[in-house]
Coordinates of C-alpha atoms in Angstrom, one line a residue:
Chain C
M11 CA 120.6 106.1 78.0
A12 CA 118.1 107.0 75.2
T13 CA 119.4 109.7 72.9
A14 CA 117.6 113.0 73.4
L15 CA 115.2 114.2 70.6
R16 CA 116.2 117.4 68.9
F17 CA 113.7 120.2 68.5
P18 CA 114.0 123.7 66.9
A19 CA 115.0 126.2 69.6
N20 CA 111.8 128.3 69.5
V21 CA 109.5 125.3 70.4
S22 CA 109.1 124.3 74.0
T23 CA 110.4 120.9 74.8
F24 CA 108.6 118.3 76.8
N25 CA 110.2 119.7 80.0
N26 CA 107.9 122.7 80.3
Y27 CA 107.1 122.5 84.0
N28 CA 106.2 125.1 86.5
D29 CA 106.2 125.2 90.3
L30 CA 103.5 122.4 90.5
H31 CA 106.2 119.9 89.4
P32 CA 109.5 120.7 91.0
D33 CA 112.8 119.6 89.5
W34 CA 113.3 116.5 91.6
T35 CA 110.0 114.9 90.5
Q36 CA 111.4 114.8 87.0
R37 CA 115.0 113.7 87.7
E38 CA 116.0 110.1 87.4
V39 CA 116.8 108.3 90.6
S40 CA 120.6 108.0 91.0
T41 CA 122.6 106.2 93.6
G42 CA 125.2 109.0 93.9
T43 CA 127.2 106.8 96.0
T44 CA 130.5 105.6 97.4
I45 CA 131.2 101.9 97.1
M46 CA 134.2 99.9 98.0
A47 CA 135.5 96.3 98.0
V48 CA 138.8 94.8 99.5
E49 CA 140.2 91.3 99.1
F50 CA 141.8 89.6 102.1
D51 CA 143.1 86.1 102.5
G52 CA 140.0 84.0 102.9
G53 CA 137.4 86.4 101.5
V54 CA 136.3 89.9 100.7
V55 CA 135.0 92.9 102.6
I56 CA 132.5 95.1 100.7
G57 CA 131.0 98.4 101.8
A58 CA 128.7 101.1 100.6
D59 CA 126.9 104.2 101.8
S60 CA 123.1 104.3 101.9
R61 CA 121.9 107.4 100.0
T62 CA 119.7 107.5 96.9
T63 CA 119.0 110.9 95.4
T64 CA 116.6 112.4 92.8
G65 CA 118.3 115.7 92.1
A66 CA 118.7 117.4 95.5
Y67 CA 116.1 115.3 97.3
I68 CA 117.1 112.1 99.1
A69 CA 114.6 109.5 97.9
N70 CA 115.9 106.8 100.2
R71 CA 118.3 107.4 103.1
V72 CA 118.7 103.7 104.1
T73 CA 119.3 102.1 100.7
D74 CA 121.0 98.7 100.5
K75 CA 123.5 99.0 97.7
L76 CA 125.1 95.6 98.5
T77 CA 123.0 93.3 96.4
P78 CA 123.3 89.5 96.6
I79 CA 123.8 87.8 93.2
H80 CA 124.4 84.4 94.6
E81 CA 125.1 82.8 97.9
R82 CA 128.7 84.1 98.2
I83 CA 128.7 86.7 95.4
F84 CA 127.6 90.3 95.9
C85 CA 127.6 93.4 93.8
C86 CA 128.0 97.0 94.8
R87 CA 125.8 99.3 92.7
S88 CA 126.5 102.9 91.7
G89 CA 125.0 105.1 89.0
S90 CA 121.3 105.0 87.9
A91 CA 119.2 103.1 90.4
A92 CA 116.8 101.7 87.8
D93 CA 119.7 100.5 85.5
T94 CA 121.7 98.8 88.2
Q95 CA 118.6 97.2 89.8
A96 CA 117.5 95.8 86.4
I97 CA 121.1 94.6 85.5
A98 CA 121.4 92.9 88.9
D99 CA 118.1 91.2 88.6
A100 CA 119.0 89.9 85.1
V101 CA 122.4 88.7 86.2
T102 CA 121.0 87.0 89.3
Y103 CA 118.7 85.1 87.0
Q104 CA 121.4 84.1 84.6
L105 CA 123.9 83.1 87.3
G106 CA 121.3 81.1 89.1
F107 CA 120.4 79.2 85.9
H108 CA 124.1 78.6 85.2
S109 CA 124.7 77.4 88.7
I110 CA 121.9 74.9 88.4
E111 CA 123.3 73.6 85.1
L112 CA 126.7 73.2 86.6
D113 CA 125.3 71.8 89.9
E114 CA 127.9 73.7 91.8
A115 CA 128.6 77.2 93.2
P116 CA 129.4 79.6 90.4
L117 CA 132.8 81.5 90.1
V118 CA 133.0 85.2 91.0
Q119 CA 134.7 85.7 87.6
T120 CA 131.6 84.2 85.9
A121 CA 129.3 86.7 87.6
A122 CA 131.7 89.6 86.8
S123 CA 131.7 88.4 83.1
L124 CA 127.9 88.4 83.0
F125 CA 127.9 92.0 84.3
R126 CA 130.6 93.0 81.9
D127 CA 128.7 91.5 78.9
M128 CA 125.5 93.4 79.7
C129 CA 127.2 96.7 80.6
Y130 CA 129.4 96.6 77.5
R131 CA 126.6 95.6 75.1
Y132 CA 124.2 98.2 76.3
R133 CA 126.9 100.8 77.2
E134 CA 125.1 103.6 75.3
E135 CA 121.8 103.1 77.1
L136 CA 123.1 102.3 80.6
M137 CA 124.7 104.3 83.4
A138 CA 126.0 101.7 85.8
G139 CA 129.3 101.4 87.8
I140 CA 129.4 98.0 89.5
I141 CA 131.9 96.3 91.7
V142 CA 131.4 92.5 91.9
A143 CA 133.0 90.7 94.9
G144 CA 132.7 87.3 96.5
W145 CA 134.3 84.1 97.4
D146 CA 134.6 80.8 95.5
R147 CA 136.6 77.7 96.0
R148 CA 138.9 78.0 93.0
R149 CA 140.4 81.5 93.7
G150 CA 139.2 82.5 97.2
G151 CA 138.2 86.1 97.7
Q152 CA 138.1 88.2 94.5
V153 CA 137.1 91.8 93.6
Y154 CA 136.2 92.6 90.0
T155 CA 135.3 96.2 88.9
V156 CA 133.0 96.9 86.0
P157 CA 132.9 100.7 85.6
V158 CA 130.7 102.8 83.2
G159 CA 131.5 101.7 79.7
G160 CA 131.8 98.0 80.4
M161 CA 135.5 97.3 81.2
M162 CA 136.2 94.4 83.6
T163 CA 139.3 94.0 85.6
R164 CA 140.3 92.3 88.8
Q165 CA 141.8 94.5 91.6
P166 CA 142.8 93.8 95.2
V167 CA 141.0 96.9 96.3
S168 CA 138.4 98.9 94.3
V169 CA 136.4 102.1 95.0
G170 CA 133.5 103.4 92.9
G171 CA 130.7 106.0 92.7
S172 CA 130.7 109.8 92.9
G173 CA 132.3 109.8 96.4
S174 CA 135.3 107.6 95.3
S175 CA 137.1 110.6 93.8
Y176 CA 137.7 112.0 97.4
I177 CA 139.3 108.8 98.8
Y178 CA 141.7 107.6 96.1
G179 CA 144.6 109.2 98.1
Y180 CA 143.4 107.7 101.4
V181 CA 143.0 104.2 99.8
D182 CA 146.3 104.3 97.9
S183 CA 148.3 105.4 101.0
N184 CA 146.6 103.1 103.5
Y185 CA 146.2 99.8 101.7
R186 CA 148.7 97.1 102.4
T187 CA 148.7 93.5 101.1
G188 CA 148.0 90.8 103.7
M189 CA 145.6 92.7 105.9
S190 CA 143.3 90.7 108.2
K191 CA 139.5 90.7 108.0
E192 CA 139.3 93.2 111.0
E193 CA 141.8 95.5 109.4
C194 CA 139.9 95.4 106.1
L195 CA 136.7 96.2 107.9
K196 CA 138.2 99.2 109.7
F197 CA 139.9 100.4 106.4
T198 CA 136.6 100.2 104.5
A199 CA 134.6 101.9 107.2
E200 CA 137.0 104.8 107.5
A201 CA 137.4 105.3 103.8
L202 CA 133.6 105.4 103.3
T203 CA 133.2 107.7 106.2
L204 CA 135.7 110.2 104.7
A205 CA 133.9 110.0 101.3
M206 CA 130.5 110.5 102.9
E207 CA 131.8 113.5 104.7
R208 CA 132.9 115.3 101.5
D209 CA 130.5 114.0 98.8
G210 CA 126.9 115.4 98.9
S211 CA 125.5 112.5 97.0
S212 CA 126.8 110.0 99.6
G213 CA 125.6 109.7 103.2
G214 CA 123.3 107.9 105.6
V215 CA 124.7 104.7 107.1
V216 CA 127.8 102.6 106.2
R217 CA 126.7 99.1 105.1
L218 CA 129.4 96.5 105.4
A219 CA 129.5 92.8 104.5
V220 CA 132.2 90.1 104.8
I221 CA 132.0 87.2 102.3
S222 CA 134.1 84.1 103.0
E223 CA 133.9 80.3 102.9
Q224 CA 131.7 80.4 106.1
G225 CA 129.1 82.6 104.4
V226 CA 128.1 86.3 104.6
E227 CA 128.2 88.5 107.7
R228 CA 126.4 91.9 107.3
Q229 CA 126.5 95.0 109.5
A230 CA 125.5 98.6 109.4
I231 CA 127.3 101.5 111.1
L232 CA 124.9 104.3 112.0
G233 CA 125.7 108.0 111.8
N234 CA 126.6 108.5 115.4
Q235 CA 128.9 105.4 115.4
L236 CA 131.0 106.4 112.4
P237 CA 134.7 106.7 113.0
K238 CA 135.7 110.3 113.8
F239 CA 138.4 112.2 112.1
S240 CA 139.4 115.9 112.5
T241 CA 136.7 118.1 113.8
V242 CA 137.5 120.9 111.3
Chain I
M2 CA 92.0 87.0 42.5
A3 CA 94.0 87.2 45.7
T4 CA 95.7 90.5 46.4
V5 CA 99.2 90.5 47.6
S6 CA 99.4 92.4 50.9
V7 CA 102.6 93.5 52.6
C8 CA 102.6 92.6 56.2
Q9 CA 103.7 95.6 58.2
Y10 CA 105.7 94.6 61.1
H11 CA 105.1 97.0 64.0
P12 CA 108.0 97.0 66.5
G13 CA 106.9 97.4 70.0
G14 CA 107.2 100.6 72.1
F15 CA 106.3 104.2 71.3
S16 CA 106.1 105.7 67.8
F17 CA 107.8 109.0 67.5
E18 CA 106.7 109.6 63.9
N19 CA 104.5 112.6 64.7
C20 CA 107.0 114.5 66.9
K21 CA 108.3 116.7 64.0
R22 CA 104.8 117.5 62.9
N23 CA 103.7 118.3 66.5
A24 CA 106.7 120.6 66.9
L25 CA 105.8 122.6 63.9
L26 CA 102.1 122.8 64.9
E27 CA 103.1 124.0 68.4
A28 CA 105.2 126.7 66.9
D29 CA 102.2 127.8 64.7
I30 CA 99.9 127.8 67.7
N31 CA 102.3 129.7 69.9
K32 CA 102.6 132.4 67.1
L33 CA 98.8 132.9 67.3
G34 CA 99.2 133.3 71.1
F35 CA 97.5 130.1 72.2
S36 CA 99.1 127.2 74.1
S37 CA 98.7 123.6 73.3
P38 CA 96.9 121.4 75.9
A39 CA 99.1 119.8 78.5
A40 CA 98.9 116.2 79.6
R41 CA 96.9 115.9 82.7
K42 CA 99.2 115.2 85.7
T43 CA 98.1 114.2 89.1
G44 CA 100.4 116.8 90.9
T45 CA 99.8 114.8 94.0
T46 CA 100.7 113.7 97.5
I47 CA 100.6 109.9 98.0
C48 CA 102.1 107.9 100.8
G49 CA 102.1 104.6 102.6
V50 CA 103.1 103.3 106.0
V51 CA 103.5 99.7 107.4
Y52 CA 101.9 99.3 110.7
K53 CA 101.4 96.3 113.1
D54 CA 98.8 94.4 111.1
G55 CA 99.3 95.6 107.6
V56 CA 99.7 98.8 105.5
V57 CA 97.9 102.1 105.2
L58 CA 97.9 103.9 101.9
G59 CA 96.9 107.5 101.5
A60 CA 96.3 110.0 98.6
D61 CA 94.9 113.4 97.9
T62 CA 92.3 113.8 95.2
R63 CA 93.4 116.7 92.9
A64 CA 94.2 116.2 89.3
T65 CA 95.8 119.2 87.5
E66 CA 96.1 120.2 83.9
G67 CA 98.7 122.9 83.9
M68 CA 97.7 125.4 86.5
V69 CA 94.0 124.4 86.4
V70 CA 92.3 121.8 88.6
A71 CA 90.9 119.3 86.1
D72 CA 89.3 116.9 88.6
K73 CA 88.5 117.9 92.2
N74 CA 87.8 114.4 93.3
C75 CA 89.8 111.8 91.4
S76 CA 90.7 108.4 92.7
K77 CA 94.4 107.8 93.0
I78 CA 94.4 104.6 95.0
H79 CA 94.1 101.8 92.3
Y80 CA 93.1 98.2 92.8
I81 CA 95.8 95.6 91.9
S82 CA 94.4 92.5 93.6
P83 CA 92.2 91.8 96.6
N84 CA 95.2 92.1 98.9
I85 CA 97.3 94.7 97.0
Y86 CA 96.5 98.4 96.2
C87 CA 98.7 101.0 94.5
C88 CA 98.7 104.8 94.7
G89 CA 99.8 106.6 91.6
A90 CA 101.5 110.0 91.0
G91 CA 102.7 111.5 87.7
T92 CA 100.8 111.4 84.5
A93 CA 97.2 110.3 85.3
A94 CA 96.8 108.2 82.2
D95 CA 100.1 106.4 82.7
T96 CA 99.3 105.5 86.4
E97 CA 95.8 104.4 85.5
M98 CA 96.7 102.1 82.6
T99 CA 99.9 100.7 84.1
T100 CA 98.1 99.6 87.3
Q101 CA 95.3 98.1 85.2
I102 CA 97.7 96.2 83.0
I103 CA 99.6 94.8 86.0
S104 CA 96.3 94.0 87.8
S105 CA 95.1 92.1 84.9
N106 CA 98.3 90.1 84.5
L107 CA 98.5 89.5 88.2
E108 CA 94.9 88.0 88.2
L109 CA 95.9 85.6 85.4
H110 CA 99.1 84.8 87.3
S111 CA 97.2 84.1 90.5
L112 CA 94.8 81.8 88.7
S113 CA 97.7 80.0 87.2
T114 CA 99.6 79.5 90.5
G115 CA 96.4 79.0 92.5
R116 CA 97.7 81.3 95.2
L117 CA 97.0 84.8 96.5
P118 CA 99.4 87.2 94.6
R119 CA 102.4 88.5 96.5
V120 CA 103.4 92.2 96.7
A121 CA 106.9 91.3 95.5
T122 CA 105.4 89.9 92.3
A123 CA 103.5 93.0 91.6
N124 CA 106.6 95.1 92.3
R125 CA 108.7 93.0 89.8
M126 CA 106.1 93.2 87.1
L127 CA 105.8 97.0 87.5
K128 CA 109.5 97.7 87.7
Q129 CA 110.3 95.5 84.6
M130 CA 107.6 97.2 82.6
L131 CA 108.6 100.8 83.6
F132 CA 112.3 100.0 82.9
R133 CA 111.4 98.7 79.5
Y134 CA 109.9 102.1 78.6
Q135 CA 113.0 103.9 80.0
G136 CA 111.1 106.5 82.0
Y137 CA 108.7 107.6 79.2
I138 CA 105.8 106.2 81.2
G139 CA 105.5 108.8 83.9
A140 CA 104.2 106.7 86.7
A141 CA 105.5 107.1 90.2
L142 CA 103.8 104.5 92.4
V143 CA 103.4 103.5 96.0
L144 CA 102.6 99.8 96.1
G145 CA 101.3 98.2 99.3
G146 CA 99.6 95.0 100.4
V147 CA 99.6 92.0 102.7
D148 CA 100.4 88.5 101.6
C149 CA 101.6 85.2 103.1
N150 CA 104.9 86.8 104.1
G151 CA 103.3 89.8 105.9
P152 CA 102.8 93.4 105.0
H153 CA 105.0 95.0 102.3
L154 CA 105.4 98.5 101.0
Y155 CA 107.3 99.6 97.9
S156 CA 108.0 102.9 96.1
I157 CA 108.4 102.6 92.4
Y158 CA 109.9 105.4 90.2
P159 CA 109.2 106.1 86.5
H160 CA 112.6 104.8 85.4
G161 CA 112.0 101.4 87.1
S162 CA 113.9 101.6 90.3
T163 CA 112.2 100.5 93.5
D164 CA 112.7 100.8 97.2
K165 CA 111.3 98.6 99.9
L166 CA 110.7 100.7 103.0
P167 CA 108.5 101.0 106.1
Y168 CA 107.2 104.4 105.0
V169 CA 107.3 106.1 101.6
T170 CA 105.9 109.3 100.0
M171 CA 105.7 110.2 96.3
G172 CA 104.5 113.1 94.2
S173 CA 105.0 116.9 94.3
G174 CA 103.8 117.0 97.9
S175 CA 106.1 114.2 99.0
L176 CA 108.5 116.4 100.8
A177 CA 105.7 117.8 103.0
A178 CA 104.4 114.4 103.7
M179 CA 107.8 112.9 104.4
A180 CA 108.4 115.7 107.0
V181 CA 105.4 114.4 108.9
F182 CA 106.5 110.8 108.6
E183 CA 110.1 111.5 109.7
D184 CA 108.8 113.2 112.8
R185 CA 106.1 110.8 114.0
Y186 CA 106.7 107.3 112.4
R187 CA 107.3 104.5 114.8
P188 CA 107.5 100.8 114.0
N189 CA 104.5 98.5 114.9
M190 CA 101.9 101.3 115.3
E191 CA 98.3 100.5 116.0
E192 CA 95.8 100.9 113.1
E193 CA 94.2 104.2 114.4
E194 CA 97.6 105.8 115.0
A195 CA 98.7 104.7 111.5
K196 CA 95.6 106.1 109.9
R197 CA 96.0 109.4 111.8
L198 CA 99.7 109.6 110.7
V199 CA 98.8 109.0 107.0
R200 CA 95.9 111.5 107.2
D201 CA 98.2 114.1 108.6
A202 CA 100.9 113.5 106.0
I203 CA 98.5 113.8 103.1
A204 CA 97.0 116.9 104.8
A205 CA 100.6 118.4 104.9
G206 CA 100.8 117.8 101.2
I207 CA 97.4 119.3 100.5
F208 CA 97.9 122.5 102.4
N209 CA 101.5 123.1 101.5
D210 CA 101.8 122.0 97.9
L211 CA 99.9 123.6 95.0
G212 CA 99.7 120.4 93.0
S213 CA 97.8 118.6 95.7
G214 CA 94.4 119.4 97.2
S215 CA 90.8 118.5 97.9
N216 CA 90.1 115.3 100.0
I217 CA 92.1 112.6 101.6
D218 CA 91.5 109.0 100.6
L219 CA 92.8 106.2 102.7
C220 CA 93.1 102.5 102.1
V221 CA 93.8 100.2 105.1
I222 CA 95.0 96.7 104.1
S223 CA 95.4 94.0 106.6
K224 CA 95.2 90.2 106.5
G225 CA 91.9 89.2 104.9
K226 CA 90.5 92.7 105.1
V227 CA 90.6 95.9 103.1
D228 CA 89.0 99.2 104.1
Y229 CA 88.8 101.6 101.1
L230 CA 87.9 104.9 102.8
R231 CA 86.9 107.3 100.0
P232 CA 86.8 110.0 101.2
H233 CA 88.3 109.5 104.6
D234 CA 88.5 113.2 105.3
V235 CA 86.9 116.0 103.3
A236 CA 89.6 118.6 104.1
N237 CA 88.5 121.2 101.6
K238 CA 84.7 121.6 101.7
K239 CA 83.2 124.1 99.1
G240 CA 82.1 127.2 100.9
V241 CA 78.5 128.4 100.9
R242 CA 77.9 131.7 99.4
T243 CA 76.6 134.2 102.0
G244 CA 75.1 136.7 99.5
S245 CA 73.2 136.7 96.3
Y246 CA 74.2 138.6 93.1
R247 CA 70.7 138.3 91.6
Y248 CA 69.0 141.7 90.9
K249 CA 65.3 142.2 91.1
H250 CA 63.3 142.8 87.8
G251 CA 63.2 146.6 87.2
T252 CA 66.5 147.4 88.8
T253 CA 67.8 148.6 85.5
G254 CA 65.6 151.3 84.0
V255 CA 64.5 150.8 80.4
L256 CA 65.0 153.9 78.2
T257 CA 64.0 152.7 74.7
K258 CA 62.7 149.5 73.3
A259 CA 62.9 148.5 69.6
V260 CA 61.4 145.2 68.4
T261 CA 62.6 143.7 65.0
P262 CA 60.7 140.5 64.0
L263 CA 62.7 137.9 62.2
S264 CA 60.5 136.0 59.7
L265 CA 61.9 132.4 59.4
E266 CA 60.5 129.8 57.1
V267 CA 60.6 126.2 58.2
V268 CA 62.3 124.3 55.3
E269 CA 62.8 120.9 56.8
E270 CA 62.0 119.3 60.1
N271 CA 64.1 116.4 61.3
V272 CA 63.5 114.6 64.6
Q273 CA 66.3 112.3 65.9
T274 CA 65.5 110.5 69.1
M275 CA 68.4 110.1 71.5
D276 CA 69.1 106.7 72.8
T277 CA 68.9 107.2 76.5
S278 CA 68.9 103.6 77.7

């Protein structure tokens, strides 16, 4: 993010707006968000909510935060919409070029490294929390998380975004190794539903995707079809 | 004798050299009780909708400078290419110049490829330029057009994020317009229904938002055809004055009259013809 310019206190800053230009026309577009990815034997399940906010206004209620980087590699975007879109576009280009040079499908770790390099190098200017997930032949299903700041680490299950704070307990207590694809889908859908229920910046529909050797299967769970918990 | 000159390398982007000076000047002006002129913003309601055969773009026509209307009939739907148009909200100069730059580059690109430009290309160019300037270019755009892959509609934010959607609204009146869209939008509408919907959405912005007003402009883009309807609807016609404030000669009685002749001497006569070609 650009560093703010400092002015003497008695001078009006550039943000001297009145009713004609309400707050949300000036705010940057943020993906608020809850994102999640889980490894299983044979692939990964990734999920995200669909809300993009500018301040208190929902700019897009059907956002697709699961962005394809390559045929079997996706990234889940959280943080500034502009920053994550620009990073994803850049990495898609770099990975595509690399894949053509190699003449074979790229590794998920390579994609994650490209994200990490960019997020770390420009850490002062960017606000991006990204989860990279996919399948490759060498290591099967993998989830790498690249949070704000540019760290990169591989985790069997990872959550991110503003709504993730509310579901760490649920994820830690309900995750088991060796879950099947269907169990992972149910686990992800329920976790995201709980986060969307509590976090104001997350909402809309639950977008899910399964990435495996066979390819990518996408689905969306609409508001009325979300799993139901207590009615309190 | 050749003079040695130092080549000044100008890095790209904005120059913030004058900011300190401007801050001091503004402080001085404020002490005297005046306010410095604000950049002209378009306040604005702009929107777009995808219908069966293409896209309909709509915009109001008010440009504001602070709380004063600077232009009652400005054009906010900008040409990008024969099949792509772009509505602009935010700082008027930024939307005008940004769309012109991308339109120019897109024409060169189109000549180079030998193909009609695609909306996705215009979107990429716009988002990469706005991201490069990190939001300092205040241009919030609704980009719409029809290309070989069908009709497309994008909303583009000043920081460089974009959303591809079937209906979008931007500007200070976007909430009012979005309310109309959320109520009445259906996929695959006919052209007349789509035009009515966009007209009503802009009208909602005009009548419920102070930053938007005057007329409604529409642009209907379909395969091979563009209808640039300006104005499509004159929603705010200037009223006709019913009375006259002119007073007859002699209404005010003259009490005294004093005439003081000023004797002026012609020193120099200079005639400058104005070039009115």
